Amino acid sequence: MFTKGDKILDKSLPKIGEKSLFTEELEQALGEGSLDFVVHSLKDLPTILPAGMALGALLKREDPRDAVVMSKKFKEKTLSTLPKGSVIGTSSLRRTAQLARNLPHLKVENIRGNLNTRLKKLDDEKSAYAAIVLAAAGLKRIGWKDRISQIMEPEEALYAVGQGALGVECRESDWETRSLLEPLYDMETTLKCVCERSFLKTLGGGCSAPVAVASSLEGEELKITGAVWSLDGQTLIKDTCKGKLFIPKDDGEPPRKCPYQEPRLYCGVVPGRMNALSLHGAEQLGKDLANNLIEKNAIDVMLEARNTIANSK
């Protein structure tokens, strides 16, 4: 199936519109009952799902970081050592803002299309691109790890909410499918991504504003860094929050559930076999981080970015 985001390739994503670009047609089929579940790249999935829909599982996350693919003529270079004025291709406002702030000697231009299309544009002998920036997860999953010239650490570039993770969406009331999906849950991925999605949901962000995160889980301590930029990267609002979660030892038995109470969703994620206290803690940590940024006027920065994009359509 092809979605709106797949079909419209001559415009940047924010100029098309920010909601459900890669999910709307799939979710419609899911709601009609012609599909039982849909596998999404989690970063494409809005933090608020349509009524009656839920994430039945989050699979083990691949590398969430960004990757640089250099053109052949610059294969020995890194972004920082590229000549002044070199053109970098990306369709992401988040990447554009961070590149503008951290590597102002580079020129960023929009590039759209699937992975094959973008790499073909880069490899063309007449290509103006010195490099393109992509999600490392996509390159690794398709078996093209050897095309990666540079991995961008979170200190260099924070990544998109949910990047590298796969989410399986189903009907919330479809208990048979939910029970089939339960064994696919990855605890660490779910806790990190619930926290990240809670952060974005509280901010009210989408692809029309540069917002990014990095999260880690060490033992029971979950840590998340989040940031908001102006479109030109000159304004940055950033903070970090961390907290201890209640993570019970895995004894092979799923946590007990109250038979009289329907478990709630956590940013669209069903608890499955996971402990609700852990999920609640992850969700709250994301909210706390977002509220810290909101106190520093993050909403104003995001509104300015959205208005600029809306006026340029």
GROMACS .gro file of C-alpha atoms in nm:
model
  313
    1MET     CA    1   0.000   0.000   0.000
    2PHE     CA    2   0.116   0.354  -0.075
    3THR     CA    3   0.052   0.646   0.160
    4LYS     CA    4   0.042   1.019   0.098
    5GLY     CA    5   0.401   1.050   0.216
    6ASP     CA    6   0.508   0.787  -0.038
    7LYS     CA    7   0.327   0.951  -0.330
    8ILE     CA    8   0.420   1.318  -0.293
    9LEU     CA    9   0.795   1.343  -0.350
   10ASP     CA   10   0.831   1.695  -0.493
   11LYS     CA   11   0.769   1.873  -0.160
   12SER     CA   12   0.939   1.863   0.178
   13LEU     CA   13   0.746   1.671   0.444
   14PRO     CA   14   0.650   1.975   0.655
   15LYS     CA   15   0.503   2.151   0.350
   16ILE     CA   16   0.274   1.855   0.276
   17GLY     CA   17   0.132   1.855   0.630
   18GLU     CA   18   0.244   1.697   0.952
   19LYS     CA   19  -0.022   1.441   1.047
   20SER     CA   20  -0.035   1.078   0.941
   21LEU     CA   21   0.165   1.122   0.619
   22PHE     CA   22   0.282   0.760   0.619
   23THR     CA   23   0.000   0.600   0.819
   24GLU     CA   24  -0.347   0.730   0.728
   25GLU     CA   25  -0.427   0.485   0.445
   26LEU     CA   26  -0.294   0.191   0.645
   27GLU     CA   27  -0.495   0.286   0.954
   28GLN     CA   28  -0.810   0.324   0.744
   29ALA     CA   29  -0.771  -0.034   0.620
   30LEU     CA   30  -0.700  -0.147   0.976
   31GLY     CA   31  -1.018   0.020   1.100
   32GLU     CA   32  -1.224  -0.138   0.821
   33GLY     CA   33  -1.098  -0.481   0.922
   34SER     CA   34  -0.919  -0.572   0.598
   35LEU     CA   35  -0.591  -0.574   0.796
   36ASP     CA   36  -0.525  -0.713   1.144
   37PHE     CA   37  -0.205  -0.526   1.220
   38VAL     CA   38   0.037  -0.284   1.055
   39VAL     CA   39   0.413  -0.253   1.106
   40HIS     CA   40   0.531   0.110   1.114
   41SER     CA   41   0.859   0.288   1.148
   42LEU     CA   42   0.776   0.434   1.489
   43LYS     CA   43   0.916   0.778   1.411
   44ASP     CA   44   0.647   0.815   1.138
   45LEU     CA   45   0.362   0.737   1.378
   46PRO     CA   46   0.186   1.035   1.545
   47THR     CA   47   0.190   1.037   1.925
   48ILE     CA   48  -0.191   1.044   1.926
   49LEU     CA   49  -0.340   0.747   1.744
   50PRO     CA   50  -0.687   0.739   1.586
   51ALA     CA   51  -0.967   0.632   1.820
   52GLY     CA   52  -0.977   0.256   1.865
   53MET     CA   53  -0.616   0.202   1.757
   54ALA     CA   54  -0.322   0.094   1.972
   55LEU     CA   55   0.039  -0.016   1.950
   56GLY     CA   56   0.030  -0.386   2.029
   57ALA     CA   57   0.410  -0.420   2.046
   58LEU     CA   58   0.734  -0.228   2.005
   59LEU     CA   59   1.009  -0.449   1.864
   60LYS     CA   60   1.374  -0.439   1.966
   61ARG     CA   61   1.522  -0.112   1.848
   62GLU     CA   62   1.792  -0.091   1.583
   63ASP     CA   63   2.057   0.184   1.605
   64PRO     CA   64   1.859   0.511   1.656
   65ARG     CA   65   2.141   0.743   1.547
   66ASP     CA   66   2.181   0.934   1.222
   67ALA     CA   67   2.427   0.818   0.956
   68VAL     CA   68   2.617   1.010   0.690
   69VAL     CA   69   2.664   0.863   0.343
   70MET     CA   70   2.935   1.044   0.148
   71SER     CA   71   2.955   1.071  -0.229
   72LYS     CA   72   3.245   0.880  -0.386
   73LYS     CA   73   3.455   1.193  -0.435
   74PHE     CA   74   3.443   1.271  -0.062
   75LYS     CA   75   3.455   0.917   0.078
   76GLU     CA   76   3.757   0.993   0.300
   77LYS     CA   77   3.590   1.302   0.451
   78THR     CA   78   3.362   1.365   0.747
   79LEU     CA   79   3.096   1.637   0.765
   80SER     CA   80   3.331   1.864   0.960
   81THR     CA   81   3.612   1.829   0.703
   82LEU     CA   82   3.402   1.883   0.389
   83PRO     CA   83   3.484   2.196   0.187
   84LYS     CA   84   3.289   2.512   0.262
   85GLY     CA   85   2.960   2.525   0.072
   86SER     CA   86   2.932   2.147   0.029
   87VAL     CA   87   2.568   2.041  -0.021
   88ILE     CA   88   2.414   1.797   0.229
   89GLY     CA   89   2.083   1.630   0.147
   90THR     CA   90   1.813   1.567   0.405
   91SER     CA   91   1.434   1.602   0.425
   92SER     CA   92   1.438   1.651   0.803
   93LEU     CA   93   1.398   1.989   0.974
   94ARG     CA   94   1.559   1.836   1.282
   95ARG     CA   95   1.875   1.745   1.091
   96THR     CA   96   1.873   2.072   0.897
   97ALA     CA   97   1.861   2.283   1.215
   98GLN     CA   98   2.139   2.088   1.386
   99LEU     CA   99   2.363   2.098   1.079
  100ALA     CA  100   2.306   2.473   1.045
  101ARG     CA  101   2.400   2.528   1.409
  102ASN     CA  102   2.694   2.287   1.440
  103LEU     CA  103   2.837   2.293   1.085
  104PRO     CA  104   2.754   2.636   0.938
  105HIS     CA  105   3.010   2.593   0.656
  106LEU     CA  106   2.778   2.338   0.491
  107LYS     CA  107   2.472   2.402   0.273
  108VAL     CA  108   2.164   2.188   0.337
  109GLU     CA  109   1.914   2.106   0.062
  110ASN     CA  110   1.596   1.899   0.064
  111ILE     CA  111   1.608   1.545  -0.074
  112ARG     CA  112   1.306   1.312  -0.090
  113GLY     CA  113   1.234   0.955  -0.194
  114ASN     CA  114   1.291   0.611  -0.050
  115LEU     CA  115   1.635   0.483   0.045
  116ASN     CA  116   1.715   0.356  -0.305
  117THR     CA  117   1.609   0.684  -0.463
  118ARG     CA  118   1.817   0.899  -0.230
  119LEU     CA  119   2.129   0.690  -0.272
  120LYS     CA  120   2.082   0.695  -0.650
  121LYS     CA  121   2.062   1.075  -0.642
  122LEU     CA  122   2.383   1.088  -0.436
  123ASP     CA  123   2.568   0.844  -0.665
  124ASP     CA  124   2.473   1.024  -0.987
  125GLU     CA  125   2.789   1.164  -1.150
  126LYS     CA  126   2.615   1.500  -1.192
  127SER     CA  127   2.490   1.504  -0.831
  128ALA     CA  128   2.528   1.829  -0.638
  129TYR     CA  129   2.523   1.642  -0.307
  130ALA     CA  130   2.848   1.587  -0.120
  131ALA     CA  131   2.664   1.368   0.131
  132ILE     CA  132   2.321   1.274   0.257
  133VAL     CA  133   2.209   1.212   0.615
  134LEU     CA  134   1.980   0.916   0.683
  135ALA     CA  135   1.867   0.702   0.975
  136ALA     CA  136   2.135   0.440   1.043
  137ALA     CA  137   1.860   0.186   1.116
  138GLY     CA  138   1.728   0.190   0.760
  139LEU     CA  139   2.070   0.133   0.607
  140LYS     CA  140   2.151  -0.148   0.849
  141ARG     CA  141   1.817  -0.324   0.806
  142ILE     CA  142   1.845  -0.330   0.429
  143GLY     CA  143   2.200  -0.466   0.450
  144TRP     CA  144   2.384  -0.153   0.338
  145LYS     CA  145   2.589  -0.090   0.650
  146ASP     CA  146   2.898  -0.056   0.431
  147ARG     CA  147   2.755   0.262   0.276
  148ILE     CA  148   2.776   0.441   0.613
  149SER     CA  149   3.064   0.689   0.614
  150GLN     CA  150   3.002   0.839   0.958
  151ILE     CA  151   2.773   0.775   1.255
  152MET     CA  152   2.654   1.092   1.429
  153GLU     CA  153   2.668   1.052   1.806
  154PRO     CA  154   2.398   1.223   2.018
  155GLU     CA  155   2.655   1.489   2.113
  156GLU     CA  156   2.669   1.580   1.742
  157ALA     CA  157   2.305   1.526   1.650
  158LEU     CA  158   2.007   1.418   1.856
  159TYR     CA  159   1.773   1.178   1.676
  160ALA     CA  160   1.399   1.168   1.603
  161VAL     CA  161   1.150   1.039   1.858
  162GLY     CA  162   1.113   0.663   1.807
  163GLN     CA  163   1.387   0.647   1.541
  164GLY     CA  164   1.515   0.294   1.482
  165ALA     CA  165   1.214   0.126   1.642
  166LEU     CA  166   0.928  -0.063   1.477
  167GLY     CA  167   0.576  -0.032   1.615
  168VAL     CA  168   0.299  -0.282   1.544
  169GLU     CA  169  -0.041  -0.112   1.535
  170CYS     CA  170  -0.366  -0.303   1.581
  171ARG     CA  171  -0.724  -0.241   1.690
  172GLU     CA  172  -0.739  -0.178   2.064
  173SER     CA  173  -1.038  -0.411   2.100
  174ASP     CA  174  -0.877  -0.697   1.905
  175TRP     CA  175  -0.766  -0.908   2.199
  176GLU     CA  176  -0.673  -1.206   1.983
  177THR     CA  177  -0.420  -1.005   1.781
  178ARG     CA  178  -0.294  -0.826   2.093
  179SER     CA  179  -0.221  -1.160   2.261
  180LEU     CA  180  -0.033  -1.277   1.950
  181LEU     CA  181   0.179  -0.961   1.954
  182GLU     CA  182   0.262  -0.967   2.326
  183PRO     CA  183   0.573  -1.190   2.297
  184LEU     CA  184   0.728  -0.942   2.051
  185TYR     CA  185   0.762  -0.667   2.313
  186ASP     CA  186   1.112  -0.543   2.391
  187MET     CA  187   1.114  -0.389   2.738
  188GLU     CA  188   1.406  -0.147   2.694
  189THR     CA  189   1.280  -0.021   2.359
  190THR     CA  190   0.929   0.026   2.495
  191LEU     CA  191   1.036   0.223   2.802
  192LYS     CA  192   1.261   0.454   2.599
  193CYS     CA  193   1.007   0.509   2.324
  194VAL     CA  194   0.714   0.569   2.561
  195CYS     CA  195   0.929   0.833   2.730
  196GLU     CA  196   1.025   0.992   2.397
  197ARG     CA  197   0.668   0.987   2.264
  198SER     CA  198   0.540   1.138   2.589
  199PHE     CA  199   0.795   1.420   2.552
  200LEU     CA  200   0.683   1.494   2.195
  201LYS     CA  201   0.314   1.458   2.278
  202THR     CA  202   0.341   1.708   2.565
  203LEU     CA  203   0.525   1.955   2.342
  204GLY     CA  204   0.272   1.906   2.065
  205GLY     CA  205   0.549   1.854   1.811
  206GLY     CA  206   0.555   1.688   1.472
  207CYS     CA  207   0.758   1.711   1.155
  208SER     CA  208   0.683   2.086   1.126
  209ALA     CA  209   0.928   2.184   1.400
  210PRO     CA  210   1.286   2.075   1.476
  211VAL     CA  211   1.250   1.851   1.784
  212ALA     CA  212   1.489   1.570   1.879
  213VAL     CA  213   1.588   1.338   2.163
  214ALA     CA  214   1.839   1.084   2.292
  215SER     CA  215   1.755   0.831   2.562
  216SER     CA  216   1.937   0.561   2.758
  217LEU     CA  217   1.846   0.299   3.017
  218GLU     CA  218   2.110   0.184   3.266
  219GLY     CA  219   1.973  -0.063   3.516
  220GLU     CA  220   1.659   0.105   3.647
  221GLU     CA  221   1.765   0.460   3.557
  222LEU     CA  222   1.608   0.608   3.246
  223LYS     CA  223   1.770   0.922   3.105
  224ILE     CA  224   1.637   1.140   2.826
  225THR     CA  225   1.772   1.454   2.659
  226GLY     CA  226   1.541   1.660   2.443
  227ALA     CA  227   1.577   1.978   2.242
  228VAL     CA  228   1.392   2.226   2.022
  229TRP     CA  229   1.558   2.449   1.760
  230SER     CA  230   1.458   2.739   1.545
  231LEU     CA  231   1.457   2.656   1.173
  232ASP     CA  232   1.797   2.822   1.122
  233GLY     CA  233   1.940   2.641   1.424
  234GLN     CA  234   2.042   2.963   1.596
  235THR     CA  235   1.798   2.923   1.886
  236LEU     CA  236   1.837   2.607   2.094
  237ILE     CA  237   1.638   2.503   2.401
  238LYS     CA  238   1.770   2.181   2.553
  239ASP     CA  239   1.747   1.989   2.880
  240THR     CA  240   1.800   1.644   3.033
  241CYS     CA  241   1.590   1.451   3.284
  242LYS     CA  242   1.652   1.118   3.451
  243GLY     CA  243   1.468   0.900   3.698
  244LYS     CA  244   1.454   0.552   3.845
  245LEU     CA  245   1.186   0.318   3.719
  246PHE     CA  246   1.036   0.017   3.893
  247ILE     CA  247   1.159  -0.272   3.677
  248PRO     CA  248   1.070  -0.611   3.832
  249LYS     CA  249   1.304  -0.904   3.782
  250ASP     CA  250   1.207  -1.129   3.495
  251ASP     CA  251   1.104  -1.459   3.651
  252GLY     CA  252   0.933  -1.583   3.337
  253GLU     CA  253   0.589  -1.488   3.462
  254PRO     CA  254   0.396  -1.192   3.321
  255PRO     CA  255   0.293  -0.925   3.575
  256ARG     CA  256  -0.043  -0.980   3.732
  257LYS     CA  257  -0.326  -0.769   3.599
  258CYS     CA  258  -0.643  -0.665   3.771
  259PRO     CA  259  -0.925  -0.863   3.603
  260TYR     CA  260  -1.175  -0.585   3.672
  261GLN     CA  261  -0.989  -0.294   3.519
  262GLU     CA  262  -0.899  -0.230   3.156
  263PRO     CA  263  -0.528  -0.136   3.137
  264ARG     CA  264  -0.475   0.207   2.986
  265LEU     CA  265  -0.252   0.297   2.696
  266TYR     CA  266   0.081   0.476   2.734
  267CYS     CA  267   0.116   0.716   2.441
  268GLY     CA  268  -0.081   0.464   2.238
  269VAL     CA  269   0.117   0.162   2.365
  270VAL     CA  270  -0.069  -0.124   2.533
  271PRO     CA  271   0.111  -0.252   2.846
  272GLY     CA  272   0.121  -0.611   2.725
  273ARG     CA  273   0.340  -0.814   2.958
  274MET     CA  274   0.514  -0.507   3.094
  275ASN     CA  275   0.474  -0.359   3.439
  276ALA     CA  276   0.239  -0.059   3.440
  277LEU     CA  277   0.446   0.123   3.705
  278SER     CA  278   0.751   0.119   3.479
  279LEU     CA  279   0.552   0.252   3.184
  280HIS     CA  280   0.392   0.521   3.397
  281GLY     CA  281   0.734   0.633   3.518
  282ALA     CA  282   0.871   0.650   3.163
  283GLU     CA  283   0.568   0.846   3.045
  284GLN     CA  284   0.596   1.091   3.335
  285LEU     CA  285   0.967   1.148   3.274
  286GLY     CA  286   0.893   1.249   2.915
  287LYS     CA  287   0.627   1.492   3.037
  288ASP     CA  288   0.866   1.642   3.291
  289LEU     CA  289   1.130   1.704   3.025
  290ALA     CA  290   0.878   1.866   2.791
  291ASN     CA  291   0.750   2.090   3.069
  292ASN     CA  292   1.107   2.198   3.146
  293LEU     CA  293   1.148   2.307   2.783
  294ILE     CA  294   0.807   2.473   2.781
  295GLU     CA  295   0.915   2.685   3.081
  296LYS     CA  296   1.209   2.800   2.867
  297ASN     CA  297   0.973   2.915   2.586
  298ALA     CA  298   1.005   2.608   2.362
  299ILE     CA  299   0.645   2.650   2.242
  300ASP     CA  300   0.719   2.997   2.104
  301VAL     CA  301   1.017   2.862   1.909
  302MET     CA  302   0.806   2.579   1.767
  303LEU     CA  303   0.517   2.811   1.674
  304GLU     CA  304   0.755   3.042   1.490
  305ALA     CA  305   0.888   2.745   1.291
  306ARG     CA  306   0.537   2.627   1.203
  307ASN     CA  307   0.424   2.974   1.098
  308THR     CA  308   0.730   3.017   0.878
  309ILE     CA  309   0.661   2.686   0.703
  310ALA     CA  310   0.289   2.760   0.666
  311ASN     CA  311   0.362   3.097   0.506
  312SER     CA  312   0.608   2.940   0.261
  313LYS     CA  313   0.359   2.686   0.117
   0.00000   0.00000   0.00000
